[in-house]
């Protein structure tokens, strides 16, 4: 048996947790049910789970930290092979301490979202994170990384690292026959996308997502285009005004999900993720699955999904000129059938982790 003790059940992790439970004999616990300001419904996410999530009691330590109660009861049971923990958190330190005190024999595996940019730049980490990583690494059997480049960094430095990106299990998303094509066709008609380049941005409307750089890049495009912006946030009003002032043909669509969001990906030609900081960026996988080419910031973990010239390009988020150039290059990648542009399937990418946990 394996055990996962996570922070919360996020929608972009549902397929990963389901696969752990269904194929790796993994029992799953969380220390909180949602968080302040979340943009998803706990009930909807739980309904997509193939197991009943268990939530531990906690002792709060300030706003962001807590101690999980009842861990010893969970970890002391015989037959546990591995315990999967979140990054180098206080929860991870608890599990390490309990293993040492009571001489438990299970392996500890960290599930970490460090991107290569975060590791090499270092400015995105608190001192506490760096210190905790140094303390935890000797006690970890392995570490799961969403960014393949970060996994290589960890293997070189610590001799540990498995790549498992934040992606959807493509077989878990099934719509009625013809529904996706009908919905995407309606979007192309509603926003007059025929005969123009449909550029897409999907993210929270906050400064780190860097939409102004995309607006500047689009303002210099010398071909007919439309920009679709999906998401909401505190910068929406200001950025709508900026798009209007620059006379950019731009539509702010608000938050979308499910069939409607997948139809928007399918109706678009190029997704742009120009974030200054992005641990991963699940929208890259979502777009590639719908055959949408991508232009991804070199600071985003999901840049590891891009093979330049095959499914998109990697850009410098500080350069509107580079973003513009990469949009035009990505638009030239042929994909008339709208086949998935993912470099590998969920099954293929999960196989190494599944083998280790078996």
Short mmCIF file of N, CA, C and O in Angstrom, two decimals, residues 85-170:
data_model
loop_
_atom_site.label_atom_id
_atom_site.label_comp_id
_atom_site.label_asym_id
_atom_site.label_seq_id
_atom_site.Cartn_x
_atom_site.Cartn_y
_atom_site.Cartn_z
N UNK A 85 4.51 13.07 -0.18
CA UNK A 85 4.32 14.29 0.62
C UNK A 85 4.48 15.53 -0.26
O UNK A 85 5.08 15.46 -1.33
N UNK A 86 3.96 16.68 0.19
CA UNK A 86 4.05 17.90 -0.64
C UNK A 86 5.35 18.66 -0.43
O UNK A 86 5.64 19.17 0.65
N UNK A 87 6.16 18.70 -1.47
CA UNK A 87 7.37 19.51 -1.53
C UNK A 87 8.24 19.33 -0.28
O UNK A 87 8.51 18.22 0.16
N UNK A 88 8.64 20.45 0.34
CA UNK A 88 9.49 20.41 1.53
C UNK A 88 8.78 21.15 2.67
O UNK A 88 9.36 21.93 3.42
N UNK A 89 7.50 20.88 2.76
CA UNK A 89 6.61 21.59 3.67
C UNK A 89 6.77 21.11 5.11
O UNK A 89 7.47 20.13 5.40
N UNK A 90 6.08 21.80 6.00
CA UNK A 90 6.03 21.38 7.40
C UNK A 90 5.45 19.98 7.51
O UNK A 90 5.87 19.18 8.36
N UNK A 91 4.51 19.66 6.65
CA UNK A 91 3.91 18.33 6.62
C UNK A 91 4.97 17.27 6.28
O UNK A 91 5.02 16.20 6.89
N UNK A 92 5.83 17.58 5.33
CA UNK A 92 6.91 16.67 4.96
C UNK A 92 7.87 16.46 6.12
O UNK A 92 8.30 15.34 6.41
N UNK A 93 8.20 17.54 6.80
CA UNK A 93 9.09 17.44 7.97
C UNK A 93 8.46 16.59 9.06
O UNK A 93 9.15 15.83 9.75
N UNK A 94 7.13 16.70 9.22
CA UNK A 94 6.43 15.85 10.20
C UNK A 94 6.60 14.37 9.87
O UNK A 94 6.88 13.55 10.75
N UNK A 95 6.41 14.03 8.58
CA UNK A 95 6.50 12.64 8.17
C UNK A 95 7.93 12.12 8.37
O UNK A 95 8.14 10.99 8.85
N UNK A 96 8.92 12.91 8.02
CA UNK A 96 10.32 12.52 8.22
C UNK A 96 10.61 12.28 9.70
O UNK A 96 11.24 11.27 10.08
N UNK A 97 10.15 13.19 10.54
CA UNK A 97 10.40 13.07 11.98
C UNK A 97 9.75 11.81 12.54
O UNK A 97 10.36 11.07 13.33
N UNK A 98 8.51 11.53 12.16
CA UNK A 98 7.82 10.34 12.64
C UNK A 98 8.52 9.07 12.17
O UNK A 98 8.64 8.09 12.93
N UNK A 99 9.00 9.06 10.94
CA UNK A 99 9.72 7.89 10.44
C UNK A 99 10.98 7.64 11.26
O UNK A 99 11.30 6.49 11.61
N UNK A 100 11.72 8.71 11.57
CA UNK A 100 12.95 8.56 12.34
C UNK A 100 12.68 8.14 13.77
O UNK A 100 13.36 7.26 14.32
N UNK A 101 11.67 8.74 14.40
CA UNK A 101 11.37 8.45 15.80
C UNK A 101 10.90 7.01 16.00
O UNK A 101 11.28 6.34 16.97
N UNK A 102 10.06 6.54 15.08
CA UNK A 102 9.43 5.23 15.26
C UNK A 102 9.99 4.16 14.31
O UNK A 102 9.46 3.06 14.26
N UNK A 103 11.03 4.53 13.57
CA UNK A 103 11.75 3.59 12.71
C UNK A 103 10.83 2.91 11.69
O UNK A 103 10.94 1.70 11.45
N UNK A 104 9.94 3.70 11.12
CA UNK A 104 9.09 3.16 10.05
C UNK A 104 9.96 2.88 8.83
O UNK A 104 10.96 3.56 8.57
N UNK A 105 9.55 1.91 8.03
CA UNK A 105 10.40 1.44 6.94
C UNK A 105 9.94 1.92 5.56
O UNK A 105 10.56 1.58 4.55
N UNK A 106 8.89 2.69 5.50
CA UNK A 106 8.41 3.16 4.20
C UNK A 106 9.39 4.20 3.60
O UNK A 106 10.16 4.84 4.30
N UNK A 107 9.34 4.33 2.28
CA UNK A 107 10.09 5.38 1.61
C UNK A 107 9.26 6.66 1.55
O UNK A 107 8.02 6.61 1.56
N UNK A 108 9.93 7.79 1.51
CA UNK A 108 9.24 9.08 1.43
C UNK A 108 9.54 9.68 0.06
O UNK A 108 10.69 9.78 -0.37
N UNK A 109 8.47 10.09 -0.65
CA UNK A 109 8.60 10.66 -1.98
C UNK A 109 7.96 12.05 -1.97
O UNK A 109 6.80 12.20 -1.61
N UNK A 110 8.73 13.05 -2.36
CA UNK A 110 8.20 14.42 -2.42
C UNK A 110 7.57 14.68 -3.78
O UNK A 110 8.08 14.24 -4.81
N UNK A 111 6.46 15.40 -3.78
CA UNK A 111 5.78 15.81 -5.00
C UNK A 111 5.95 17.32 -5.10
O UNK A 111 5.36 18.07 -4.32
N UNK A 112 6.78 17.79 -6.03
CA UNK A 112 7.27 19.17 -6.00
C UNK A 112 7.01 19.89 -7.32
O UNK A 112 7.16 19.30 -8.40
N UNK A 113 6.65 21.17 -7.25
CA UNK A 113 6.36 21.97 -8.44
C UNK A 113 7.50 22.91 -8.84
O UNK A 113 7.29 23.81 -9.65
N UNK A 114 8.69 22.72 -8.31
CA UNK A 114 9.81 23.58 -8.70
C UNK A 114 9.99 23.56 -10.21
O UNK A 114 10.05 22.49 -10.82
N UNK A 115 10.09 24.73 -10.83
CA UNK A 115 10.46 24.82 -12.24
C UNK A 115 11.96 25.07 -12.33
O UNK A 115 12.61 25.45 -11.35
N UNK A 116 12.52 24.90 -13.52
CA UNK A 116 13.95 25.15 -13.69
C UNK A 116 14.27 26.61 -13.41
O UNK A 116 15.29 26.93 -12.79
N UNK A 117 13.40 27.51 -13.86
CA UNK A 117 13.64 28.94 -13.63
C UNK A 117 13.68 29.26 -12.14
O UNK A 117 14.51 30.05 -11.68
N UNK A 118 12.79 28.64 -11.37
CA UNK A 118 12.77 28.86 -9.93
C UNK A 118 14.05 28.36 -9.28
O UNK A 118 14.60 28.98 -8.38
N UNK A 119 14.56 27.23 -9.78
CA UNK A 119 15.78 26.64 -9.21
C UNK A 119 17.02 27.44 -9.57
O UNK A 119 17.88 27.68 -8.72
N UNK A 120 17.10 27.87 -10.83
CA UNK A 120 18.30 28.57 -11.27
C UNK A 120 18.28 30.04 -10.88
O UNK A 120 19.31 30.62 -10.55
N UNK A 121 17.08 30.64 -10.92
CA UNK A 121 16.98 32.05 -10.54
C UNK A 121 17.07 32.24 -9.04
O UNK A 121 17.74 33.14 -8.54
N UNK A 122 16.41 31.36 -8.30
CA UNK A 122 16.48 31.39 -6.85
C UNK A 122 15.67 32.49 -6.19
O UNK A 122 15.39 32.44 -5.00
N UNK A 123 15.24 33.49 -6.98
CA UNK A 123 14.54 34.63 -6.38
C UNK A 123 13.10 34.31 -6.02
O UNK A 123 12.46 35.05 -5.28
N UNK A 124 12.57 33.20 -6.53
CA UNK A 124 11.17 32.85 -6.26
C UNK A 124 11.00 31.97 -5.03
O UNK A 124 9.90 31.59 -4.68
N UNK A 125 12.12 31.64 -4.38
CA UNK A 125 12.07 30.80 -3.20
C UNK A 125 12.33 31.62 -1.95
O UNK A 125 13.20 32.49 -1.94
N UNK A 126 11.60 31.29 -0.90
CA UNK A 126 11.92 31.88 0.40
C UNK A 126 13.15 31.17 0.97
O UNK A 126 13.49 30.06 0.55
N UNK A 127 13.81 31.82 1.89
CA UNK A 127 14.97 31.20 2.54
C UNK A 127 14.53 29.91 3.25
O UNK A 127 15.28 28.92 3.28
N UNK A 128 13.33 29.94 3.83
CA UNK A 128 12.82 28.76 4.53
C UNK A 128 12.68 27.57 3.57
O UNK A 128 12.96 26.43 3.93
N UNK A 129 12.25 27.83 2.32
CA UNK A 129 12.11 26.76 1.33
C UNK A 129 13.46 26.13 1.02
O UNK A 129 13.60 24.90 0.97
N UNK A 130 14.46 26.97 0.81
CA UNK A 130 15.79 26.46 0.47
C UNK A 130 16.37 25.64 1.62
O UNK A 130 16.93 24.56 1.43
N UNK A 131 16.22 26.15 2.85
CA UNK A 131 16.74 25.43 4.02
C UNK A 131 16.00 24.11 4.19
O UNK A 131 16.62 23.06 4.45
N UNK A 132 14.68 24.14 4.03
CA UNK A 132 13.89 22.92 4.19
C UNK A 132 14.26 21.88 3.14
O UNK A 132 14.32 20.68 3.43
N UNK A 133 14.53 22.33 1.90
CA UNK A 133 14.95 21.39 0.86
C UNK A 133 16.24 20.69 1.26
O UNK A 133 16.38 19.47 1.09
N UNK A 134 17.20 21.43 1.77
CA UNK A 134 18.48 20.84 2.17
C UNK A 134 18.29 19.83 3.30
O UNK A 134 18.96 18.81 3.35
N UNK A 135 17.36 20.11 4.21
CA UNK A 135 17.10 19.20 5.32
C UNK A 135 16.42 17.93 4.83
O UNK A 135 16.77 16.81 5.23
N UNK A 136 15.43 18.10 3.93
CA UNK A 136 14.59 16.97 3.53
C UNK A 136 15.25 16.00 2.55
O UNK A 136 15.05 14.78 2.62
N UNK A 137 16.02 16.53 1.60
CA UNK A 137 16.50 15.70 0.49
C UNK A 137 17.20 14.41 0.93
O UNK A 137 16.96 13.35 0.32
N UNK A 138 18.06 14.39 1.95
CA UNK A 138 18.72 13.14 2.33
C UNK A 138 17.74 12.05 2.78
O UNK A 138 18.08 10.86 2.75
N UNK A 139 16.54 12.44 3.21
CA UNK A 139 15.58 11.48 3.74
C UNK A 139 14.55 11.04 2.70
O UNK A 139 13.66 10.24 3.01
N UNK A 140 14.64 11.57 1.47
CA UNK A 140 13.66 11.24 0.45
C UNK A 140 14.15 10.11 -0.43
O UNK A 140 15.30 10.09 -0.87
N UNK A 141 13.25 9.18 -0.69
CA UNK A 141 13.57 8.10 -1.63
C UNK A 141 13.65 8.65 -3.05
O UNK A 141 14.52 8.26 -3.84
N UNK A 142 12.73 9.57 -3.37
CA UNK A 142 12.73 10.17 -4.70
C UNK A 142 11.90 11.44 -4.66
O UNK A 142 11.28 11.76 -3.64
N UNK A 143 11.88 12.17 -5.79
CA UNK A 143 11.11 13.41 -5.87
C UNK A 143 10.46 13.49 -7.24
O UNK A 143 11.09 13.20 -8.27
N UNK A 144 9.17 13.81 -7.26
CA UNK A 144 8.40 13.92 -8.50
C UNK A 144 8.36 15.38 -8.91
O UNK A 144 7.95 16.25 -8.13
N UNK A 145 8.80 15.69 -10.14
CA UNK A 145 8.84 17.07 -10.63
C UNK A 145 7.93 17.23 -11.85
O UNK A 145 7.89 16.37 -12.73
N UNK A 146 7.23 18.38 -11.92
CA UNK A 146 6.36 18.65 -13.07
C UNK A 146 7.16 19.13 -14.28
O UNK A 146 6.73 18.95 -15.42
N UNK A 147 8.30 19.75 -14.05
CA UNK A 147 9.15 20.29 -15.11
C UNK A 147 10.28 19.29 -15.37
O UNK A 147 11.07 18.99 -14.48
N UNK A 148 10.38 18.77 -16.59
CA UNK A 148 11.41 17.78 -16.90
C UNK A 148 12.81 18.36 -16.73
O UNK A 148 13.75 17.64 -16.35
N UNK A 149 12.95 19.66 -16.98
CA UNK A 149 14.26 20.30 -16.80
C UNK A 149 14.63 20.38 -15.33
O UNK A 149 15.80 20.22 -14.96
N UNK A 150 13.63 20.60 -14.48
CA UNK A 150 13.88 20.60 -13.03
C UNK A 150 14.23 19.20 -12.55
O UNK A 150 15.07 19.02 -11.67
N UNK A 151 13.56 18.18 -13.14
CA UNK A 151 13.88 16.80 -12.77
C UNK A 151 15.34 16.49 -13.11
O UNK A 151 16.04 15.82 -12.33
N UNK A 152 15.82 16.97 -14.24
CA UNK A 152 17.23 16.77 -14.61
C UNK A 152 18.15 17.48 -13.62
O UNK A 152 19.21 16.95 -13.24
N UNK A 153 17.76 18.68 -13.19
CA UNK A 153 18.54 19.46 -12.21
C UNK A 153 18.67 18.67 -10.90
O UNK A 153 19.75 18.57 -10.32
N UNK A 154 17.56 18.09 -10.43
CA UNK A 154 17.58 17.33 -9.18
C UNK A 154 18.39 16.04 -9.34
O UNK A 154 19.11 15.64 -8.42
N UNK A 155 18.27 15.40 -10.49
CA UNK A 155 19.06 14.17 -10.69
C UNK A 155 20.55 14.48 -10.68
O UNK A 155 21.35 13.71 -10.13
N UNK A 156 20.93 15.59 -11.27
CA UNK A 156 22.34 15.97 -11.30
C UNK A 156 22.85 16.34 -9.92
O UNK A 156 23.97 15.98 -9.53
N UNK A 157 22.04 17.04 -9.13
CA UNK A 157 22.47 17.53 -7.83
C UNK A 157 22.31 16.50 -6.72
O UNK A 157 23.14 16.39 -5.81
N UNK A 158 21.21 15.72 -6.78
CA UNK A 158 20.88 14.82 -5.68
C UNK A 158 20.77 13.35 -6.09
O UNK A 158 20.58 12.48 -5.24
N UNK A 159 20.80 13.06 -7.39
CA UNK A 159 20.64 11.68 -7.85
C UNK A 159 19.21 11.20 -7.75
O UNK A 159 18.96 9.99 -7.74
N UNK A 160 18.25 12.13 -7.69
CA UNK A 160 16.83 11.77 -7.56
C UNK A 160 16.02 12.68 -8.47
O UNK A 160 16.37 13.84 -8.65
N UNK A 161 14.92 12.15 -9.01
CA UNK A 161 14.07 12.98 -9.83
C UNK A 161 13.29 12.18 -10.86
O UNK A 161 13.88 11.50 -11.70
N UNK A 162 11.95 12.24 -10.79
CA UNK A 162 11.05 11.60 -11.75
C UNK A 162 10.19 12.68 -12.38
O UNK A 162 9.65 13.54 -11.67
N UNK A 163 10.07 12.65 -13.70
CA UNK A 163 9.25 13.65 -14.37
C UNK A 163 7.81 13.17 -14.50
O UNK A 163 7.54 12.13 -15.07
N UNK A 164 6.88 13.93 -13.94
CA UNK A 164 5.45 13.70 -14.14
C UNK A 164 4.77 15.06 -14.21
O UNK A 164 4.50 15.69 -13.18
N UNK A 165 4.54 15.58 -15.43
CA UNK A 165 3.97 16.93 -15.56
C UNK A 165 2.53 16.99 -15.09
O UNK A 165 1.86 15.96 -14.91
N UNK A 166 2.05 18.21 -14.90
CA UNK A 166 0.66 18.43 -14.49
C UNK A 166 -0.19 18.40 -15.76
O UNK A 166 -0.34 19.40 -16.46
N UNK A 167 -0.72 17.22 -16.07
CA UNK A 167 -1.50 17.06 -17.30
C UNK A 167 -2.77 16.26 -17.02
O UNK A 167 -2.89 15.58 -16.01
N UNK A 168 -3.69 16.37 -17.95
CA UNK A 168 -4.93 15.63 -17.86
C UNK A 168 -4.77 14.25 -18.48
O UNK A 168 -3.98 14.06 -19.41
N UNK A 169 -5.50 13.30 -17.96
CA UNK A 169 -5.63 11.99 -18.61
C UNK A 169 -6.61 12.18 -19.75
O UNK A 169 -7.81 12.37 -19.54
N UNK A 170 -6.10 12.17 -20.97
CA UNK A 170 -6.93 12.50 -22.12
C UNK A 170 -8.13 11.56 -22.26
O UNK A 170 -9.17 11.94 -22.81
#
